[in-house]
Structure formats: structure tokens, C-alpha cells
Coordinates of N, CA, C and O in Angstrom, one line a residue:
M1 N 0.6 -1.0 -0.2 CA -0.5 0.1 -0.2 C 0.7 1.0 -0.3 O 1.6 1.2 0.6
G2 N 0.8 2.2 -0.2 CA 1.1 3.9 -0.5 C 1.0 4.2 0.7 O 0.7 4.0 1.0
I3 N 2.1 5.5 0.5 CA 2.7 6.3 1.3 C 0.9 7.4 1.7 O 1.3 8.0 0.1
T4 N 0.2 7.2 2.4 CA -0.5 8.3 2.3 C 0.1 9.7 3.4 O 0.3 9.6 4.4
P5 N -0.1 11.0 2.7 CA 0.5 11.9 3.4 C -0.4 12.0 4.6 O -1.8 12.2 4.4
Y6 N 0.0 13.1 6.1 CA -0.6 13.5 7.2 C -0.9 12.2 7.9 O -1.9 12.6 8.8
L7 N -1.1 11.0 7.3 CA -1.5 10.0 8.3 C -0.4 9.2 8.8 O 0.5 9.4 8.6
V8 N -0.5 8.8 10.4 CA 0.2 8.3 11.3 C -0.4 7.6 12.1 O -1.4 7.3 12.2
L9 N 0.5 6.5 12.5 CA 0.1 5.1 13.3 C 1.2 6.1 14.8 O 2.1 5.7 15.2
R10 N -0.1 5.5 15.6 CA 0.3 5.9 16.7 C 0.1 4.3 17.5 O -0.9 4.6 18.1
G11 N 0.8 3.5 18.1 CA 0.4 2.2 18.4 C -0.6 1.4 18.0 O -0.8 1.2 16.8
T12 N -1.8 1.6 18.2 CA -2.7 0.5 17.3 C -3.7 1.3 16.3 O -4.2 1.3 15.2
T13 N -4.0 3.0 16.9 CA -4.4 3.8 16.4 C -4.1 4.8 15.0 O -3.0 5.2 15.8
Y14 N -4.5 5.0 14.1 CA -4.1 6.2 13.2 C -4.9 7.8 13.5 O -6.1 7.9 14.2
Y15 N -3.7 8.2 13.6 CA -4.0 9.6 13.4 C -4.1 11.0 12.3 O -2.9 10.1 11.8
F16 N -4.5 11.8 12.3 CA -4.4 12.5 10.8 C -3.3 13.7 11.9 O -3.9 14.6 12.8
R17 N -2.6 14.4 11.1 CA -1.4 15.1 11.7 C -1.0 16.5 10.7 O -0.6 15.3 8.9
M18 N -1.3 17.3 10.5 CA -0.8 18.2 9.8 C -0.3 19.6 9.9 O -0.7 20.2 11.1
A19 N 0.5 19.8 9.6 CA 1.3 21.3 10.0 C 0.6 22.5 8.9 O 0.5 22.2 8.3
L20 N 1.3 23.5 10.1 CA -0.2 24.6 9.6 C 0.5 25.4 8.9 O 1.7 25.8 8.6
L21 N 0.0 26.4 7.9 CA 1.2 27.3 7.0 C 1.3 28.2 8.5 O 0.3 28.6 9.3
R22 N 2.0 29.4 7.8 CA 3.3 29.9 9.0 C 1.6 31.2 9.4 O 1.7 31.4 10.9
H23 N 1.0 31.5 8.0 CA 1.1 32.7 9.1 C -1.0 32.8 9.5 O -1.8 33.2 10.6
L24 N -0.9 31.0 9.1 CA -2.3 30.2 10.7 C -1.7 30.1 11.6 O -2.4 30.2 12.3
V25 N -0.3 30.3 12.1 CA 0.2 29.5 13.5 C -0.6 30.5 15.2 O -0.5 29.9 15.4
K26 N -0.3 31.5 14.1 CA -0.6 32.9 15.1 C -1.7 32.7 15.1 O -2.0 33.1 16.2
K27 N -2.5 32.7 14.5 CA -4.5 32.8 14.4 C -5.1 31.4 15.6 O -6.0 31.9 16.4
V28 N -4.0 30.8 15.3 CA -4.7 28.9 15.9 C -3.7 28.7 16.9 O -4.3 28.1 17.9
G29 N -2.3 29.1 17.2 CA -2.3 28.7 18.1 C -1.3 28.1 18.3 O -0.7 27.6 18.9
R30 N -1.0 27.1 17.3 CA -0.4 25.9 17.5 C 0.7 25.3 16.0 O -0.3 26.1 15.5
A31 N 1.1 25.2 16.0 CA 1.9 24.5 14.3 C 1.6 23.5 13.9 O 1.9 23.6 12.3
E32 N 0.4 22.8 14.4 CA -0.1 21.6 14.1 C -1.1 21.4 14.2 O -1.7 21.4 15.4
V33 N -2.0 20.7 13.2 CA -3.5 19.7 13.9 C -3.3 18.3 13.9 O -2.7 18.1 13.1
S34 N -3.5 18.3 15.2 CA -3.7 16.4 14.9 C -4.5 16.1 15.6 O -5.6 15.9 16.4
T35 N -5.6 15.3 15.7 CA -6.5 14.0 15.7 C -6.7 12.2 15.6 O -6.3 11.9 14.3
S36 N -7.6 12.1 16.2 CA -7.7 10.5 16.4 C -8.7 10.3 15.2 O -9.6 10.5 14.6
L37 N -8.4 9.2 14.1 CA -9.5 8.7 13.6 C -10.2 8.1 13.5 O -10.9 7.0 12.9
R38 N -9.6 7.5 15.1 CA -10.1 6.4 15.5 C -10.6 5.2 14.6 O -12.1 5.1 14.4
T39 N -9.7 5.0 14.3 CA -9.6 3.3 14.0 C -8.5 2.2 13.6 O -7.3 3.7 14.0
V40 N -8.5 1.2 13.9 CA -7.3 0.8 14.4 C -6.6 -0.2 12.1 O -5.8 -0.7 12.0
H41 N -8.0 -0.1 11.1 CA -7.4 -0.5 9.8 C -6.9 0.1 9.2 O -7.5 2.0 8.6
R42 N -6.0 0.4 8.4 CA -5.6 1.0 7.7 C -6.5 1.5 6.0 O -6.3 2.9 6.1
K43 N -7.2 0.6 5.8 CA -8.1 1.6 5.0 C -8.7 2.4 5.0 O -9.4 3.6 4.2
E44 N -9.6 1.9 5.9 CA -10.4 2.8 6.5 C -9.6 4.2 7.3 O -10.5 5.9 7.1
A45 N -8.7 4.7 8.1 CA -7.6 5.5 8.1 C -7.5 6.1 6.9 O -7.6 7.2 6.9
T46 N -6.8 6.0 6.1 CA -7.1 6.0 4.5 C -7.9 7.3 4.1 O -7.8 8.3 3.6
L47 N -9.3 6.7 4.1 CA -10.2 7.3 3.4 C -10.6 8.6 4.6 O -11.0 9.7 3.9
R48 N -10.8 8.3 6.0 CA -10.9 9.3 6.8 C -9.4 10.8 6.9 O -9.8 11.9 6.7
C49 N -8.1 10.4 6.3 CA -7.1 11.1 6.2 C -7.8 11.9 5.0 O -7.2 13.0 4.5
R50 N -7.8 11.2 3.7 CA -8.4 12.1 2.8 C -9.1 13.2 2.8 O -9.4 14.4 2.5
Y51 N -9.8 12.2 3.3 CA -11.5 13.2 3.7 C -10.9 14.3 4.4 O -11.5 15.3 4.3
L52 N -10.1 14.2 5.6 CA -9.7 15.5 6.1 C -8.8 16.2 5.7 O -8.4 18.1 6.1
S53 N -8.2 15.9 4.8 CA -7.1 16.5 4.1 C -7.9 17.4 3.2 O -7.2 18.7 2.4
N54 N -8.9 17.1 2.2 CA -9.6 17.8 1.0 C -10.4 18.9 2.3 O -10.6 20.1 1.3
L55 N -11.2 18.4 3.1 CA -12.0 19.8 3.8 C -10.6 21.1 4.3 O -11.0 22.1 4.2
C56 N -9.1 20.7 4.8 CA -8.3 21.5 4.7 C -8.0 22.4 4.0 O -7.8 23.4 3.6
F57 N -7.9 21.8 2.6 CA -7.6 22.4 1.4 C -8.8 22.7 0.6 O -8.4 23.7 -0.6
G58 N -10.1 23.2 1.1 CA -11.0 23.3 0.8 C -11.4 22.4 -0.9 O -12.2 23.5 -2.0
V59 N -11.0 21.3 -1.0 CA -11.8 20.6 -2.5 C -13.2 20.0 -2.5 O -13.4 19.8 -1.4
Q60 N -13.8 20.4 -3.3 CA -15.4 20.1 -2.6 C -15.3 18.5 -3.6 O -15.1 18.1 -4.5
F61 N -16.2 18.1 -2.9 CA -16.8 16.7 -3.5 C -17.6 16.9 -4.6 O -18.8 17.7 -4.6

């Protein structure tokens, strides 16, 4: 299976992790966004990660 950007495995749970752009760091107060994808299955985590990254970049479905 290929590499999925922003997908991180911690223990048995997958997480979405993305660095913020510099101009957003001051507004948000942190340098990255990280959240649990609440799954231990890579295929499901990949779909959830792609969905979140598309939301971050404003891509419409």
C-alpha cells in the first residue's frame, strides 16, 4: 500500500497530522493539527485522512 500524507500510526490507532501554514500559526496558536481517526484499520484510516485533508484544502466533492 502506498504512502498517505498526513496519516500517522501511534500504537494501534491512526491519526491525522498536518502542519499549518505560517500565517495560520499565530491565529490558531499551534503549529500543527492532530486528531485521532478512531480506527485501527489502515484502509478506513486512509479514507478518513483523505477526507480531512480535502477539507483543509477546500476541495469540494
